[in-house]
Short mmCIF file of C-alpha atoms and ligand atoms in Angstrom, two decimals:
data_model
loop_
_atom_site.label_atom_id
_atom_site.label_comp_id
_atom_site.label_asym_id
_atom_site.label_seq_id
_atom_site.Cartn_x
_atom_site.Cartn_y
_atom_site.Cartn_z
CA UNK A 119 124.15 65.41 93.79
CA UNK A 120 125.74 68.54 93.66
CA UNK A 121 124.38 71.22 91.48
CA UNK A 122 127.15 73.73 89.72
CA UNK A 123 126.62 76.62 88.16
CA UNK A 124 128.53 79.67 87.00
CA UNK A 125 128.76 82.68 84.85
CA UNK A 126 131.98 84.06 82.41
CA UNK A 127 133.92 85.04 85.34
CA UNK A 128 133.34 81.61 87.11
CA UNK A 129 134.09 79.74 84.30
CA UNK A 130 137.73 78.93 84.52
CA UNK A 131 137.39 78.17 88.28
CA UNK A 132 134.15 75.98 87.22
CA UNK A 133 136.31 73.67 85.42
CA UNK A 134 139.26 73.29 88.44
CA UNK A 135 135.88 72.44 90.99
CA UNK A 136 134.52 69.68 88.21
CA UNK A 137 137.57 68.09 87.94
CA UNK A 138 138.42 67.98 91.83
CA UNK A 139 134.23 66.46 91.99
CA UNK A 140 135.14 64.09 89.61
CA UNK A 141 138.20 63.32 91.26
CA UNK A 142 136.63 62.65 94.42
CA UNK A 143 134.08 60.62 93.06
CA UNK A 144 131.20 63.15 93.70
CA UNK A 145 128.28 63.03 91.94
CA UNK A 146 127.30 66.65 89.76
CA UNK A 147 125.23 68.12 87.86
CA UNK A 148 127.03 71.06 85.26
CA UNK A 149 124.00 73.63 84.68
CA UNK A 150 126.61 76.02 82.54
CA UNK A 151 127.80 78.42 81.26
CA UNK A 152 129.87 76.11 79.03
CA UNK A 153 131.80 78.41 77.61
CA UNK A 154 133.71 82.11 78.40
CA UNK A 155 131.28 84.34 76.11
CA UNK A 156 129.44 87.17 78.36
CA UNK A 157 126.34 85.94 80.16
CA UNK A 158 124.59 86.63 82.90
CA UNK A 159 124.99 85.28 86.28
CA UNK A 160 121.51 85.42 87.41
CA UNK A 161 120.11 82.52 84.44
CA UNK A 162 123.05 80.27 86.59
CA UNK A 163 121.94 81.28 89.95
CA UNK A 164 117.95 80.28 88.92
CA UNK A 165 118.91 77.28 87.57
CA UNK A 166 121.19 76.12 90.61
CA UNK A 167 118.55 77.11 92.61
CA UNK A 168 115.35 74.78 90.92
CA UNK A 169 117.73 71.62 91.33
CA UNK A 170 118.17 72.32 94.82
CA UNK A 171 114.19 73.43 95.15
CA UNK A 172 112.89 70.65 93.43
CA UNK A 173 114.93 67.89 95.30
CA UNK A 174 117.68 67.07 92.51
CA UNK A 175 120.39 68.15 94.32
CA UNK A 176 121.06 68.23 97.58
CA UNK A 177 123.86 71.40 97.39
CA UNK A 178 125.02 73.60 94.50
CA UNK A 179 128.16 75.63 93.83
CA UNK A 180 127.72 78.71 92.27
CA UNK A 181 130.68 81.01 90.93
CA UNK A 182 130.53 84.57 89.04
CA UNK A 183 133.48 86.70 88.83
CA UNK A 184 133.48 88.00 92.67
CA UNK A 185 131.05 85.48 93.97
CA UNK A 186 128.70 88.75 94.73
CA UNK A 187 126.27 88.78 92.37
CA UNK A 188 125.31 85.64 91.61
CA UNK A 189 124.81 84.93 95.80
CA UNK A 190 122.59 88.14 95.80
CA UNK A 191 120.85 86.42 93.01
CA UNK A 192 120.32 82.83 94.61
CA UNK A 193 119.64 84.47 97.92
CA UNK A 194 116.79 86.19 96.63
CA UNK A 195 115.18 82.80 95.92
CA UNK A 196 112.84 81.11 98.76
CA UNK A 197 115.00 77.80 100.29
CA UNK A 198 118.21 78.96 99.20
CA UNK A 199 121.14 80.04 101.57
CA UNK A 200 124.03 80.93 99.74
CA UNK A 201 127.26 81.44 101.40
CA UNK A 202 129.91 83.79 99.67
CA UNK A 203 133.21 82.23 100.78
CA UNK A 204 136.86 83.23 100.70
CA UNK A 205 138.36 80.88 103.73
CA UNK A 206 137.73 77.80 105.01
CA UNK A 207 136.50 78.96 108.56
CA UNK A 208 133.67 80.74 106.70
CA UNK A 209 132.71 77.84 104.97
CA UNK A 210 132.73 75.59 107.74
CA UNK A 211 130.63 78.03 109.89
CA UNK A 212 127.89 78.48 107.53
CA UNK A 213 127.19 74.87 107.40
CA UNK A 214 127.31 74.35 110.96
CA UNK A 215 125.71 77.60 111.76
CA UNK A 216 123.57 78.71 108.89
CA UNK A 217 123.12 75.17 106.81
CA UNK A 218 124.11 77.07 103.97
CA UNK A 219 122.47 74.48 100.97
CA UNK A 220 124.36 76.67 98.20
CA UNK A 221 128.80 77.80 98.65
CA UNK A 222 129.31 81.14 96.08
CA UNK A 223 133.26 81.45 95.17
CA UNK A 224 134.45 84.43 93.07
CA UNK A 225 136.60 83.50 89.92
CA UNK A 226 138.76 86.14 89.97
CA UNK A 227 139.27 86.69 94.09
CA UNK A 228 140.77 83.09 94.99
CA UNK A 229 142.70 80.81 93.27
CA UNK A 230 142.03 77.47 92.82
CA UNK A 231 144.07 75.90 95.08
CA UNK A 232 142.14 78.05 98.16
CA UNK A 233 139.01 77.29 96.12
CA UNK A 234 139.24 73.57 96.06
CA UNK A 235 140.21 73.66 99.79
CA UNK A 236 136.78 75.53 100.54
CA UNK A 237 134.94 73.42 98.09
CA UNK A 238 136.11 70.49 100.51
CA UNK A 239 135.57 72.33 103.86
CA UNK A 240 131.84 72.90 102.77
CA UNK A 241 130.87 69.53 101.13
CA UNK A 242 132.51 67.80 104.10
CA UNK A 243 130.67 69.72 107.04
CA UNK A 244 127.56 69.20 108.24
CA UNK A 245 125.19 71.24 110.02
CA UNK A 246 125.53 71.13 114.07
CA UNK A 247 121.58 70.82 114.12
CA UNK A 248 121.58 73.29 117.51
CA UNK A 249 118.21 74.45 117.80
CA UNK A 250 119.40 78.03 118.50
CA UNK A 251 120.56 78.07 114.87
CA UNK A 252 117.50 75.74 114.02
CA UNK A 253 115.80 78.92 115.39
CA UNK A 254 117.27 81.14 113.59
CA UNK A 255 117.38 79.51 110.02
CA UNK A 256 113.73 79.87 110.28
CA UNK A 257 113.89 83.63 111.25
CA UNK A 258 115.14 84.10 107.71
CA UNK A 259 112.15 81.98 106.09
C1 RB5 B 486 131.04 89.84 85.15
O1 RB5 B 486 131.91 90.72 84.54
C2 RB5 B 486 130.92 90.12 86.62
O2 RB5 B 486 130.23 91.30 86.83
C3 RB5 B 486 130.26 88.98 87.33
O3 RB5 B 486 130.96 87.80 87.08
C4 RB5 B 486 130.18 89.07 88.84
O4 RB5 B 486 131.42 89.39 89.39
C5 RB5 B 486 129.10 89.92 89.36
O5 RB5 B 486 128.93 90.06 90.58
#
């Protein structure tokens, strides 16, 4: 299950990521915002966060306008690594290197075709389980 979340600047990008999930036959879980009205990113970030904290999902997509603050936001809560991404190499490396749990995209800084691409790279790599970044995972805990 794959927990997605977003504010008003994620929402457009939101609905390109759903449909490519769907497409692949992915399993999700859409925590809002449902519309483009003003909100605030951190009520997204929380609630990406519990699903993945409470064993519901196993990874959550999270999207504001810049990706910025709503990664600050889900970084700030214990268990969660959130991985602001604007290319595929960082997404692959922060699952192999950092097991990031949560990928951050920013609405208005890539477009959906790069999105989807990163969306892809993350889902689809796992983590290299080296116990130097085993080590180091648990530094940050
Ligand atoms: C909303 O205007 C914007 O500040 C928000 O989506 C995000 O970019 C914050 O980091």
């Amino acid at each position: 299950m794959i927990a997605v979340g977003c504010d008003h600047g994620g929402f457009a990008l939101k609905q390109e990521i759903l449909a490519h999930l769907k497409e692949r036959g992915l399993e999700y879980n859409d925590l809002g915002c449902y519309e483009e009205k003003s909100c605030d990113y951190p009520t997204y970030a929380k609630a990406v966060a519990a699903e993945i904290n409470e064993g519901r999902a196993e990874k959550g997509i999270l999207i504001c306008g810049t990706g910025i603050g709503i990664s600050i936001a889900a970084n700030k809560i214990p268990g969660i690594r959130a991985a602001l991404c604007t290319d595929c190499f960082c997404a692959e490396a922060t699952r192999q290197h950092n097991d990031a749990n949560v990928l951050a995209l920013g609405g208005r800084v890539v477009g959906a075709g790069l999105a989807l691409k990163i969306v892809d790279t993350f889902l689809d790599t796992p983590f290299s389980n080296d116990e130097r970044h085993i080590r180091r995972i648990k530094g940050i805990e």
